[in-house]
Amino acid sequence: MDKCYHSEFDVSNNTSKQVLCDINIPTDIVLIGAGIMSATLGIFLKILEPKFTIKIYEKLAKGAQESSNVWNNAGTGHAAFCELNYTKEKEDGSIDIDKAIEISESFEISRQFWAYLVKQKILNNPKSFINNIPHMSIVWGKKNINFLQNRFQKLQNSILFKGMYYSEKHQKINEWAPLIINGRNPNQKIAATYMKTGTDVNFEEITQQILNKLQGYNNVKIYYKNKITKIKKDNNDTWTLSTSNNKHKKIHARYIFIGAGGASLKLLQTTGIKKINKYAGFPVGGQFLVTNNQTIVHKHLAKVYTQSPTNTPPMSAPHMDTRIINGEKMLLFGPFATFNSKFLKYGSWLDLFYSLNRYNLLPLLEAGYDNFKLIKYLINQLMMTKKDKINALKEFYPKAELKDWKLIQAGQRVQIIKKNKNKRASLQFGTELISSSDNTLIALLGASPGASTAASISLEIINKMFQQSTNTTSWNNKLKIIIPSYNQKLDGNEILTNEIRQYVCSILELTNIKINLNDSK
C-alpha cells in the first residue's frame, strides 16, 4: 500500500490539515488523463492549495501521448489571428468577431499562466515550448477576398488584433511568405493578413515539464499504465473509481476531473449523470504532410490558414505551418481527415460501438443524416492519394514536389454530438464542460482549441468546483498573482493589454508590439 499525505480540506473556511492516509481515505482530487488539461489543472491547484492530495491516472506509459503530443496537433497557439472559422459571416454580410475575441482572451490567459510558471521555475527554457511564428490567413477568389477584407476591418475594432496587416499585393505577401507566391500565376487575385506576434506551441513539452514538477510533490501521485474503468457516486458525497491496477482496484475521491480526450465520454456514461445521455461522439482522425528539407523550410516562416472548402465542416480548414520541434524547424500541411471507430489514437476499434446506448443512438443518426456534407467530405478525404494531397498543398505552395514530403498520422479527436431541447441532435465543433449537479465531477468534451485555452478552462473548472474557496481573499490574491488580468477583460482596455503583453513577452522571450486603438494598418 502506498503511503500518502492526505489533507482534510474544508472549503467553507479554506483550512486543511495533513494526515497519513491509506487507500480507503478519499483523495482530494483525481485527474484522469495525463495531458495538457490535467497537468494545467493539477499545478494550478497545487499553487492555490499546496496541501491538496492529487492522483493522476494515465492508461499509457507516459503523459501527453494523445492530443497533447507534439505530432498529434498543429502546435498553433490559437489566438484567432489566422483561423477564419472563428469569425463567421452573418446573413447580412457583417462579420461576427465575438468568438475570435473570446479565443484570443483565453490564449492571453494561457500565456500569463506559462509566464508565471517560468518565474516559479516550474517551466524551463521558454524557447523549448513557445516561439514566435507569424500567423497568416490567405484566400483567393472575389467572394473570399471580400470576406477577408471585411474580417480584417472588423477585427481592427479590438485592441487584441491591432498590429495585423492586410494586403492583396503579391509583392507584399511574398515578403511575408515567399513559398506562397513563388510559382503562382501573377494574375491570380489573392489576399492575406499577417500577424507578427503569432506563436507555435509545443504542448507536449509544457505537459511533460509540469508533470515532472508535480511528481516531485509528496502528496501528488501519478499512476501510468493505469486505466480508470468506472466512476460511481457514493452515499457520503465522495466518488469511487474502479481502476485496471491490480494493487488498487478502487480508489475514492472528493473531486474528479476527466480530461481523458476521446475516452471522457465513455467514462461519463458510467457516472450516472443523466445529462450525458443526450451526448454522443463522432471520431475523426487526421494526417499531415511534413518536410524537414531545410532548403524549403528556410523560405517559409508562418502559420498560414485558409477557409474550409465549400460544403465542408470547419475542421477541414487547410493550413501550412512552420513548426519548431526540439529546436528543429519543419513545415507541416493539412489536415487530411481519416476515419476509424477509435476514440483515441491508442484506443480500441470498439470505442465508438461501446459508447452507443439507447439514449444517444438516435442523436448520432440524426447528426449523420443532417451532416451529409461531413460524410461526403470524409469519403473524399479517405479516397485521396498522396499525389492528391500534394496537389492540395500546391494551392498554398505552387512548386511543392512529392519527393520532399512524407505523411504522418496525427491525433484522434471526438467531436461532440449533442441533442438540444426540442431540437434535433447536431455536431458541435469546440469544447464543452460537463459537470455533476454538485460540481464535484467535471469533464471536458470536444476538441480544438482545448490545448491553447487550457489555463482559462482550468480557471472555469476551479471556479465551479471550489467556488467558496475562489471567493476567499487567499485564493483570489493568488489567482491575481498567477494571472495578472484575472477577472478583467483585455478587449477594449488598451493600457492593461499593453502591460500584460509586455510582461508576458519579456518572460517568455517573445516579440511584443506596443499598440493603441488608433493604429491603422
Short mmCIF file of C-alpha atoms in Angstrom, two decimals:
data_model
loop_
_atom_site.label_atom_id
_atom_site.label_comp_id
_atom_site.label_asym_id
_atom_site.label_seq_id
_atom_site.Cartn_x
_atom_site.Cartn_y
_atom_site.Cartn_z
CA MET A 1 0.00 0.00 0.00
CA ASP A 2 1.29 3.44 -0.98
CA LYS A 3 1.73 5.93 1.80
CA CYS A 4 0.47 9.38 1.04
CA TYR A 5 -0.20 12.55 2.91
CA HIS A 6 -3.86 13.38 2.84
CA SER A 7 -5.24 16.81 3.62
CA GLU A 8 -8.62 17.01 5.27
CA PHE A 9 -9.76 20.14 3.48
CA ASP A 10 -12.73 22.31 4.46
CA VAL A 11 -13.73 24.54 1.55
CA SER A 12 -16.06 26.58 3.77
CA ASN A 13 -13.17 28.15 5.70
CA ASN A 14 -10.24 27.29 3.39
CA THR A 15 -8.36 25.31 6.03
CA SER A 16 -6.79 21.89 5.98
CA LYS A 17 -4.60 19.58 7.99
CA GLN A 18 -2.36 16.78 6.80
CA VAL A 19 -2.68 13.23 8.00
CA LEU A 20 -1.14 9.97 6.88
CA CYS A 21 -3.67 8.28 4.66
CA ASP A 22 -4.33 4.88 3.21
CA ILE A 23 -6.07 3.92 0.00
CA ASN A 24 -9.53 3.97 1.57
CA ILE A 25 -9.34 7.63 2.60
CA PRO A 26 -10.55 9.89 -0.21
CA THR A 27 -8.01 11.79 -2.27
CA ASP A 28 -8.86 15.47 -2.59
CA ILE A 29 -8.96 15.27 -6.38
CA VAL A 30 -8.36 12.64 -9.05
CA LEU A 31 -7.33 13.79 -12.53
CA ILE A 32 -7.98 11.31 -15.32
CA GLY A 33 -5.63 11.55 -18.27
CA ALA A 34 -2.10 12.97 -18.18
CA GLY A 35 -2.43 15.53 -20.96
CA ILE A 36 -2.20 19.31 -21.06
CA MET A 37 -5.53 19.79 -19.28
CA SER A 38 -4.84 17.59 -16.24
CA ALA A 39 -1.29 18.93 -15.95
CA THR A 40 -2.55 22.53 -16.07
CA LEU A 41 -5.36 21.96 -13.57
CA GLY A 42 -3.09 19.92 -11.29
CA ILE A 43 -0.37 22.56 -10.99
CA PHE A 44 -2.99 25.30 -10.63
CA LEU A 45 -4.44 23.51 -7.60
CA LYS A 46 -1.03 22.81 -6.04
CA ILE A 47 -0.24 26.53 -6.22
CA LEU A 48 -3.60 27.53 -4.77
CA GLU A 49 -3.72 24.85 -2.07
CA PRO A 50 -0.32 23.14 -1.53
CA LYS A 51 -1.78 20.61 0.92
CA PHE A 52 -4.19 19.15 -1.62
CA THR A 53 -3.69 15.45 -2.34
CA ILE A 54 -3.83 14.72 -6.06
CA LYS A 55 -3.77 11.48 -8.02
CA ILE A 56 -3.38 11.37 -11.79
CA TYR A 57 -4.30 8.25 -13.74
CA GLU A 58 -2.99 7.67 -17.26
CA LYS A 59 -3.51 4.49 -19.26
CA LEU A 60 -0.33 4.94 -21.34
CA ALA A 61 3.29 4.60 -20.17
CA LYS A 62 3.88 8.37 -20.13
CA GLY A 63 1.94 11.61 -20.31
CA ALA A 64 0.99 13.80 -23.30
CA GLN A 65 0.90 10.96 -25.84
CA GLU A 66 -2.58 11.58 -27.25
CA SER A 67 -3.85 15.00 -28.39
CA SER A 68 -1.14 16.85 -26.43
CA ASN A 69 1.65 15.00 -28.26
CA VAL A 70 3.74 17.33 -30.42
CA TRP A 71 2.98 15.31 -33.58
CA ASN A 72 -0.73 14.92 -32.87
CA ASN A 73 -1.64 18.60 -33.25
CA ALA A 74 -0.56 21.54 -35.39
CA GLY A 75 1.01 23.44 -32.49
CA THR A 76 -0.91 26.61 -33.31
CA GLY A 77 -1.16 28.97 -30.39
CA HIS A 78 -4.83 29.59 -31.11
CA ALA A 79 -5.27 33.34 -30.69
CA ALA A 80 -7.83 33.67 -33.55
CA PHE A 81 -5.31 35.67 -35.61
CA CYS A 82 -5.43 33.30 -38.58
CA GLU A 83 -8.31 30.84 -38.01
CA LEU A 84 -11.16 32.04 -40.22
CA ASN A 85 -13.79 29.74 -38.69
CA TYR A 86 -13.78 31.90 -35.52
CA THR A 87 -15.14 34.88 -37.47
CA LYS A 88 -18.46 33.95 -39.06
CA GLU A 89 -20.10 35.95 -41.82
CA LYS A 90 -23.73 36.76 -40.97
CA GLU A 91 -26.58 36.69 -43.47
CA ASP A 92 -26.39 40.48 -43.86
CA GLY A 93 -22.70 40.21 -44.79
CA SER A 94 -21.36 41.58 -41.49
CA ILE A 95 -18.64 39.71 -39.57
CA ASP A 96 -19.19 38.35 -36.06
CA ILE A 97 -15.89 38.57 -34.15
CA ASP A 98 -17.22 37.63 -30.68
CA LYS A 99 -15.78 34.10 -30.85
CA ALA A 100 -12.42 35.41 -32.05
CA ILE A 101 -12.24 37.81 -29.10
CA GLU A 102 -13.17 35.01 -26.68
CA ILE A 103 -10.46 32.71 -28.06
CA SER A 104 -7.84 35.47 -28.08
CA GLU A 105 -8.64 36.44 -24.47
CA SER A 106 -8.32 32.78 -23.44
CA PHE A 107 -4.93 32.40 -25.09
CA GLU A 108 -3.69 35.53 -23.33
CA ILE A 109 -4.60 33.81 -20.05
CA SER A 110 -2.58 30.74 -21.06
CA ARG A 111 0.44 32.90 -21.85
CA GLN A 112 0.18 34.65 -18.48
CA PHE A 113 -0.02 31.26 -16.77
CA TRP A 114 3.05 29.95 -18.59
CA ALA A 115 4.93 33.16 -17.75
CA TYR A 116 4.13 32.64 -14.05
CA LEU A 117 5.32 29.03 -14.24
CA VAL A 118 8.60 30.17 -15.80
CA LYS A 119 9.07 32.70 -12.99
CA GLN A 120 8.49 29.91 -10.46
CA LYS A 121 10.90 27.61 -12.35
CA ILE A 122 8.14 25.09 -12.94
CA LEU A 123 8.63 25.59 -16.68
CA ASN A 124 12.15 25.99 -18.01
CA ASN A 125 13.57 27.49 -21.20
CA PRO A 126 10.59 29.18 -22.89
CA LYS A 127 12.09 28.54 -26.33
CA SER A 128 11.60 24.82 -25.72
CA PHE A 129 7.81 25.21 -25.76
CA ILE A 130 6.80 28.56 -27.34
CA ASN A 131 8.25 30.56 -30.23
CA ASN A 132 7.10 33.45 -32.38
CA ILE A 133 5.80 32.26 -35.73
CA PRO A 134 3.70 34.84 -37.63
CA HIS A 135 0.06 33.90 -38.18
CA MET A 136 -1.42 34.45 -41.63
CA SER A 137 -4.74 33.97 -43.39
CA ILE A 138 -4.78 33.67 -47.18
CA VAL A 139 -7.73 33.46 -49.58
CA TRP A 140 -8.36 33.58 -53.30
CA GLY A 141 -11.48 34.42 -55.30
CA LYS A 142 -13.55 37.63 -55.16
CA LYS A 143 -16.05 36.44 -52.53
CA ASN A 144 -13.35 35.18 -50.16
CA ILE A 145 -11.24 38.31 -50.64
CA ASN A 146 -14.23 40.48 -49.71
CA PHE A 147 -14.75 38.33 -46.62
CA LEU A 148 -11.13 38.60 -45.51
CA GLN A 149 -11.07 42.36 -46.03
CA ASN A 150 -14.30 42.79 -44.03
CA ARG A 151 -12.94 40.49 -41.33
CA PHE A 152 -9.72 42.49 -41.09
CA GLN A 153 -11.58 45.79 -40.82
CA LYS A 154 -13.91 44.45 -38.12
CA LEU A 155 -11.03 43.00 -36.11
CA GLN A 156 -9.37 46.41 -36.06
CA ASN A 157 -12.07 47.49 -33.61
CA SER A 158 -10.42 45.25 -31.00
CA ILE A 159 -7.12 46.05 -29.29
CA LEU A 160 -6.37 42.31 -29.33
CA PHE A 161 -5.93 42.32 -33.12
CA LYS A 162 -4.06 45.58 -33.55
CA GLY A 163 -0.74 45.01 -35.29
CA MET A 164 -2.39 42.90 -38.01
CA TYR A 165 -1.63 43.79 -41.65
CA TYR A 166 -3.76 43.21 -44.75
CA SER A 167 -2.63 43.07 -48.38
CA GLU A 168 -3.79 41.97 -51.82
CA LYS A 169 -0.38 42.62 -53.39
CA HIS A 170 1.74 39.65 -54.43
CA GLN A 171 4.91 41.59 -53.66
CA LYS A 172 3.94 42.24 -50.04
CA ILE A 173 2.66 38.69 -49.47
CA ASN A 174 5.94 37.44 -50.95
CA GLU A 175 7.77 39.33 -48.17
CA TRP A 176 5.67 37.51 -45.58
CA ALA A 177 5.68 34.01 -47.11
CA PRO A 178 7.75 33.54 -50.31
CA LEU A 179 6.71 29.92 -50.90
CA ILE A 180 3.10 31.02 -51.33
CA ILE A 181 3.95 33.41 -54.19
CA ASN A 182 6.82 31.59 -55.91
CA GLY A 183 5.35 29.88 -58.99
CA ARG A 184 1.87 31.36 -58.56
CA ASN A 185 0.05 32.92 -61.51
CA PRO A 186 0.81 36.66 -61.13
CA ASN A 187 -2.72 37.47 -62.32
CA GLN A 188 -4.41 35.39 -59.61
CA LYS A 189 -6.24 37.62 -57.16
CA ILE A 190 -5.33 36.73 -53.58
CA ALA A 191 -5.46 38.46 -50.21
CA ALA A 192 -3.70 37.82 -46.91
CA THR A 193 -3.49 39.06 -43.35
CA TYR A 194 -0.30 38.91 -41.32
CA MET A 195 0.19 38.97 -37.54
CA LYS A 196 3.84 39.05 -36.48
CA THR A 197 3.12 38.09 -32.86
CA GLY A 198 1.59 34.67 -33.59
CA THR A 199 3.14 31.62 -31.91
CA ASP A 200 3.97 27.97 -32.34
CA VAL A 201 3.49 25.94 -29.14
CA ASN A 202 4.81 22.53 -28.10
CA PHE A 203 2.04 21.39 -25.77
CA GLU A 204 3.76 18.07 -25.09
CA GLU A 205 6.83 19.88 -23.73
CA ILE A 206 4.67 22.06 -21.45
CA THR A 207 2.79 18.99 -20.21
CA GLN A 208 5.92 16.92 -19.54
CA GLN A 209 7.64 19.72 -17.64
CA ILE A 210 4.59 20.29 -15.43
CA LEU A 211 4.11 16.56 -14.80
CA ASN A 212 7.77 16.24 -13.80
CA LYS A 213 7.27 19.04 -11.28
CA LEU A 214 4.04 17.52 -9.94
CA GLN A 215 5.78 14.18 -9.40
CA GLY A 216 8.17 15.89 -7.04
CA TYR A 217 5.43 16.68 -4.51
CA ASN A 218 4.95 14.01 -1.85
CA ASN A 219 1.15 14.47 -1.87
CA VAL A 220 0.85 14.01 -5.65
CA LYS A 221 0.93 10.57 -7.23
CA ILE A 222 0.90 9.82 -10.96
CA TYR A 223 -0.13 6.31 -11.98
CA TYR A 224 0.92 5.40 -15.53
CA LYS A 225 -0.28 2.25 -17.33
CA ASN A 226 -3.37 2.56 -15.19
CA LYS A 227 -6.81 2.96 -16.67
CA ILE A 228 -9.92 4.23 -14.89
CA THR A 229 -12.78 1.98 -15.97
CA LYS A 230 -15.78 3.14 -13.95
CA ILE A 231 -16.89 6.03 -11.72
CA LYS A 232 -19.72 5.88 -9.19
CA LYS A 233 -21.08 8.41 -6.70
CA ASP A 234 -21.02 7.27 -3.06
CA ASN A 235 -23.62 7.98 -0.40
CA ASN A 236 -21.17 10.13 1.59
CA ASP A 237 -20.61 12.73 -1.15
CA THR A 238 -17.44 11.14 -2.46
CA TRP A 239 -16.74 9.18 -5.63
CA THR A 240 -15.42 5.64 -6.12
CA LEU A 241 -13.27 4.95 -9.15
CA SER A 242 -12.51 1.49 -10.43
CA THR A 243 -9.09 1.05 -11.98
CA SER A 244 -7.18 -1.51 -14.01
CA ASN A 245 -4.46 -1.52 -11.33
CA ASN A 246 -4.19 -4.91 -9.65
CA LYS A 247 -2.94 -3.28 -6.45
CA HIS A 248 -5.57 -0.56 -6.10
CA LYS A 249 -8.74 -1.80 -7.74
CA LYS A 250 -10.84 1.00 -6.22
CA ILE A 251 -9.96 4.50 -5.08
CA HIS A 252 -12.00 7.26 -3.52
CA ALA A 253 -12.03 10.97 -4.27
CA ARG A 254 -13.83 14.12 -3.22
CA TYR A 255 -13.42 15.70 -6.63
CA ILE A 256 -12.78 14.33 -10.11
CA PHE A 257 -11.70 15.91 -13.36
CA ILE A 258 -11.99 13.81 -16.52
CA GLY A 259 -9.52 15.07 -19.09
CA ALA A 260 -9.11 11.84 -20.99
CA GLY A 261 -9.74 13.18 -24.50
CA GLY A 262 -11.89 10.80 -26.50
CA ALA A 263 -12.23 8.45 -23.51
CA SER A 264 -14.04 11.11 -21.46
CA LEU A 265 -17.44 10.36 -22.98
CA LYS A 266 -17.33 6.66 -22.10
CA LEU A 267 -16.26 7.43 -18.52
CA LEU A 268 -19.03 9.98 -18.11
CA GLN A 269 -21.52 7.33 -19.18
CA THR A 270 -20.53 5.22 -16.16
CA THR A 271 -21.17 8.01 -13.64
CA GLY A 272 -24.96 8.03 -13.73
CA ILE A 273 -25.04 11.74 -14.62
CA LYS A 274 -28.28 11.97 -16.59
CA LYS A 275 -27.33 14.93 -18.76
CA ILE A 276 -24.70 12.84 -20.56
CA ASN A 277 -27.49 10.76 -22.10
CA LYS A 278 -28.05 13.44 -24.75
CA TYR A 279 -24.42 13.28 -25.91
CA ALA A 280 -22.72 11.06 -28.46
CA GLY A 281 -19.29 11.19 -30.02
CA PHE A 282 -18.05 11.20 -33.59
CA PRO A 283 -14.37 10.25 -34.01
CA VAL A 284 -12.23 11.94 -36.67
CA GLY A 285 -8.51 11.42 -37.19
CA GLY A 286 -6.02 13.37 -39.22
CA GLN A 287 -2.88 13.19 -41.32
CA PHE A 288 -0.31 15.86 -42.16
CA LEU A 289 2.27 16.23 -44.87
CA VAL A 290 5.65 17.09 -43.34
CA THR A 291 9.01 18.17 -44.73
CA ASN A 292 12.29 18.91 -42.99
CA ASN A 293 14.07 19.79 -46.26
CA GLN A 294 15.86 22.85 -44.94
CA THR A 295 16.10 24.49 -48.38
CA ILE A 296 12.29 24.65 -48.36
CA VAL A 297 11.85 25.24 -44.63
CA HIS A 298 14.07 28.35 -44.56
CA LYS A 299 11.87 30.03 -47.18
CA HIS A 300 8.74 29.93 -45.03
CA LEU A 301 8.19 31.34 -41.56
CA ALA A 302 4.45 31.45 -40.87
CA LYS A 303 1.35 29.52 -39.95
CA VAL A 304 -0.94 30.09 -42.93
CA TYR A 305 -4.64 29.20 -42.73
CA THR A 306 -7.37 29.49 -45.34
CA GLN A 307 -11.11 28.86 -45.39
CA SER A 308 -12.66 25.43 -45.41
CA PRO A 309 -13.68 24.41 -48.93
CA THR A 310 -17.34 24.91 -49.83
CA ASN A 311 -19.72 22.43 -48.17
CA THR A 312 -17.12 21.06 -45.77
CA PRO A 313 -17.00 21.30 -41.95
CA PRO A 314 -14.82 23.83 -40.06
CA MET A 315 -12.32 21.11 -39.08
CA SER A 316 -11.29 20.86 -42.75
CA ALA A 317 -9.62 24.30 -42.93
CA PRO A 318 -6.20 23.60 -44.51
CA HIS A 319 -3.05 25.29 -43.25
CA MET A 320 0.70 25.27 -43.94
CA ASP A 321 2.65 25.75 -40.74
CA THR A 322 6.18 26.31 -39.63
CA ARG A 323 6.81 24.05 -36.64
CA ILE A 324 9.69 24.14 -34.16
CA ILE A 325 10.13 20.74 -32.55
CA ASN A 326 13.12 20.07 -30.32
CA GLY A 327 14.80 23.13 -31.80
CA GLU A 328 14.36 21.95 -35.41
CA LYS A 329 12.25 23.87 -37.93
CA MET A 330 10.00 21.94 -40.30
CA LEU A 331 6.88 22.53 -42.38
CA LEU A 332 3.56 20.81 -41.93
CA PHE A 333 0.47 20.88 -44.18
CA GLY A 334 -3.01 19.53 -43.60
CA PRO A 335 -5.09 18.24 -42.03
CA PHE A 336 -6.37 15.40 -44.17
CA ALA A 337 -9.19 13.65 -42.38
CA THR A 338 -9.12 9.95 -41.60
CA PHE A 339 -11.87 7.90 -40.04
CA ASN A 340 -11.96 4.88 -37.79
CA SER A 341 -14.01 3.86 -34.77
CA LYS A 342 -11.29 4.62 -32.19
CA PHE A 343 -11.88 7.45 -29.70
CA LEU A 344 -8.13 7.72 -29.01
CA LYS A 345 -5.08 7.20 -31.21
CA TYR A 346 -4.12 4.37 -28.87
CA GLY A 347 -7.70 3.35 -28.28
CA SER A 348 -9.86 0.37 -29.23
CA TRP A 349 -11.61 -0.24 -32.55
CA LEU A 350 -14.74 -0.86 -30.46
CA ASP A 351 -14.73 2.60 -28.79
CA LEU A 352 -17.50 4.05 -30.97
CA PHE A 353 -19.72 0.99 -30.57
CA TYR A 354 -19.20 0.77 -26.79
CA SER A 355 -20.24 4.43 -26.50
CA LEU A 356 -23.64 3.82 -28.09
CA ASN A 357 -26.73 3.27 -25.99
CA ARG A 358 -30.48 3.70 -26.22
CA TYR A 359 -30.17 7.37 -25.37
CA ASN A 360 -27.57 8.57 -27.86
CA LEU A 361 -28.07 6.27 -30.86
CA LEU A 362 -30.85 8.44 -32.29
CA PRO A 363 -28.87 11.70 -31.82
CA LEU A 364 -25.92 10.08 -33.62
CA LEU A 365 -28.13 9.02 -36.54
CA GLU A 366 -29.80 12.45 -36.66
CA ALA A 367 -26.44 14.20 -36.76
CA GLY A 368 -25.23 11.87 -39.51
CA TYR A 369 -28.37 12.50 -41.58
CA ASP A 370 -28.17 16.28 -41.11
CA ASN A 371 -24.42 16.41 -41.77
CA PHE A 372 -24.29 14.70 -45.13
CA LYS A 373 -21.59 17.19 -46.20
CA LEU A 374 -19.38 15.82 -43.40
CA ILE A 375 -19.89 12.23 -44.56
CA LYS A 376 -19.18 13.24 -48.15
CA TYR A 377 -16.09 15.17 -47.05
CA LEU A 378 -14.73 12.18 -45.09
CA ILE A 379 -15.29 9.82 -48.01
CA ASN A 380 -13.48 12.18 -50.37
CA GLN A 381 -10.61 12.56 -47.90
CA LEU A 382 -10.25 8.81 -47.45
CA MET A 383 -10.03 8.34 -51.23
CA MET A 384 -7.19 10.85 -51.65
CA THR A 385 -3.82 9.50 -52.73
CA LYS A 386 -0.56 11.10 -51.61
CA LYS A 387 -0.37 12.75 -55.04
CA ASP A 388 -3.85 14.22 -54.48
CA LYS A 389 -2.65 15.61 -51.17
CA ILE A 390 0.40 17.20 -52.79
CA ASN A 391 -1.94 18.82 -55.32
CA ALA A 392 -3.91 20.28 -52.41
CA LEU A 393 -0.64 21.58 -50.97
CA LYS A 394 0.13 23.28 -54.30
CA GLU A 395 -2.73 25.71 -53.72
CA PHE A 396 -0.54 27.07 -50.90
CA TYR A 397 2.89 26.21 -52.27
CA PRO A 398 2.71 26.04 -56.08
CA LYS A 399 6.16 24.47 -56.51
CA ALA A 400 5.66 21.64 -53.99
CA GLU A 401 7.12 18.29 -55.09
CA LEU A 402 6.05 14.84 -53.92
CA LYS A 403 9.63 13.72 -53.11
CA ASP A 404 10.09 16.36 -50.39
CA TRP A 405 7.09 15.41 -48.23
CA LYS A 406 6.03 12.47 -46.10
CA LEU A 407 2.69 11.65 -44.49
CA ILE A 408 2.35 11.32 -40.72
CA GLN A 409 -0.65 10.23 -38.69
CA ALA A 410 -1.82 12.88 -36.24
CA GLY A 411 -4.14 12.59 -33.26
CA GLN A 412 -7.67 11.33 -32.91
CA ARG A 413 -10.45 13.76 -31.98
CA VAL A 414 -14.00 13.08 -30.84
CA GLN A 415 -16.46 15.75 -31.93
CA ILE A 416 -19.46 16.24 -29.66
CA ILE A 417 -22.92 15.30 -30.89
CA LYS A 418 -25.45 16.97 -28.66
CA LYS A 419 -29.23 16.68 -28.53
CA ASN A 420 -30.67 20.09 -27.72
CA LYS A 421 -34.01 20.55 -26.01
CA ASN A 422 -36.87 20.30 -28.52
CA LYS A 423 -34.32 20.15 -31.37
CA ARG A 424 -32.58 17.51 -33.39
CA ALA A 425 -29.07 16.50 -32.42
CA SER A 426 -26.22 18.42 -34.03
CA LEU A 427 -22.46 18.12 -34.39
CA GLN A 428 -20.56 20.59 -32.20
CA PHE A 429 -17.13 21.98 -33.13
CA GLY A 430 -15.42 23.08 -29.95
CA THR A 431 -15.10 22.11 -26.30
CA GLU A 432 -17.65 21.85 -23.51
CA LEU A 433 -17.52 21.19 -19.77
CA ILE A 434 -19.95 18.63 -18.36
CA SER A 435 -20.44 18.55 -14.60
CA SER A 436 -22.35 16.71 -11.90
CA SER A 437 -25.12 18.63 -10.15
CA ASP A 438 -22.82 19.46 -7.23
CA ASN A 439 -19.83 20.25 -9.49
CA THR A 440 -17.64 17.70 -7.70
CA LEU A 441 -17.08 15.94 -11.03
CA ILE A 442 -16.30 17.83 -14.22
CA ALA A 443 -15.27 16.51 -17.64
CA LEU A 444 -14.01 18.19 -20.78
CA LEU A 445 -15.50 17.04 -24.06
CA GLY A 446 -14.63 18.11 -27.59
CA ALA A 447 -11.51 19.20 -29.41
CA SER A 448 -9.89 22.40 -30.68
CA PRO A 449 -8.91 24.86 -29.30
CA GLY A 450 -8.69 22.99 -25.98
CA ALA A 451 -4.88 22.93 -25.55
CA SER A 452 -4.40 26.64 -26.27
CA THR A 453 -7.10 27.57 -23.79
CA ALA A 454 -6.16 25.05 -21.07
CA ALA A 455 -5.50 27.75 -18.46
CA SER A 456 -8.82 29.54 -18.92
CA ILE A 457 -10.67 26.20 -18.94
CA SER A 458 -8.88 25.31 -15.69
CA LEU A 459 -10.00 28.60 -14.15
CA GLU A 460 -13.57 27.79 -15.13
CA ILE A 461 -13.26 24.34 -13.54
CA ILE A 462 -11.74 25.78 -10.35
CA ASN A 463 -14.49 28.37 -10.07
CA LYS A 464 -17.13 25.66 -10.45
CA MET A 465 -15.57 23.06 -8.15
CA PHE A 466 -14.22 25.34 -5.45
CA GLN A 467 -16.45 28.38 -5.63
CA GLN A 468 -16.31 29.04 -1.89
CA SER A 469 -12.52 28.99 -1.97
CA THR A 470 -12.14 31.20 -5.04
CA ASN A 471 -14.24 33.81 -3.23
CA THR A 472 -11.79 33.92 -0.32
CA THR A 473 -9.12 36.60 -0.13
CA SER A 474 -6.36 33.97 -0.03
CA TRP A 475 -7.25 32.24 -3.30
CA ASN A 476 -8.32 35.45 -5.01
CA ASN A 477 -5.00 37.11 -4.29
CA LYS A 478 -3.08 34.05 -5.52
CA LEU A 479 -5.12 33.95 -8.73
CA LYS A 480 -4.32 37.61 -9.40
CA ILE A 481 -0.61 36.86 -8.98
CA ILE A 482 -0.79 33.86 -11.30
CA ILE A 483 -2.99 35.62 -13.89
CA PRO A 484 -2.45 39.40 -13.59
CA SER A 485 -5.54 40.09 -15.71
CA TYR A 486 -7.72 37.75 -13.60
CA ASN A 487 -11.41 38.77 -13.76
CA GLN A 488 -10.60 41.55 -16.23
CA LYS A 489 -11.13 41.78 -19.99
CA LEU A 490 -8.28 42.87 -22.21
CA ASP A 491 -10.53 43.73 -25.14
CA GLY A 492 -11.20 47.47 -25.02
CA ASN A 493 -8.55 48.06 -22.35
CA GLU A 494 -5.52 49.45 -24.15
CA ILE A 495 -3.41 50.11 -21.05
CA LEU A 496 -3.99 46.69 -19.49
CA THR A 497 -3.43 44.84 -22.79
CA ASN A 498 -0.08 46.54 -23.37
CA GLU A 499 1.00 45.95 -19.77
CA ILE A 500 0.08 42.26 -19.86
CA ARG A 501 1.69 41.62 -23.25
CA GLN A 502 4.91 43.40 -22.26
CA TYR A 503 5.09 41.37 -19.04
CA VAL A 504 4.36 38.05 -20.77
CA CYS A 505 6.67 38.58 -23.74
CA SER A 506 9.59 39.64 -21.58
CA ILE A 507 9.40 36.38 -19.61
CA LEU A 508 8.52 34.04 -22.49
CA GLU A 509 11.12 35.68 -24.76
CA LEU A 510 8.52 36.61 -27.38
CA THR A 511 8.21 39.58 -29.71
CA ASN A 512 5.88 42.29 -28.44
CA ILE A 513 4.44 45.26 -30.31
CA LYS A 514 3.09 48.15 -28.25
CA ILE A 515 -0.14 49.21 -29.88
CA ASN A 516 -3.03 51.60 -29.49
CA LEU A 517 -6.62 51.66 -30.67
CA ASN A 518 -5.90 54.49 -33.12
CA ASP A 519 -3.37 52.42 -35.08
CA SER A 520 -4.46 51.60 -38.61
CA LYS A 521 -2.75 49.19 -40.99
#
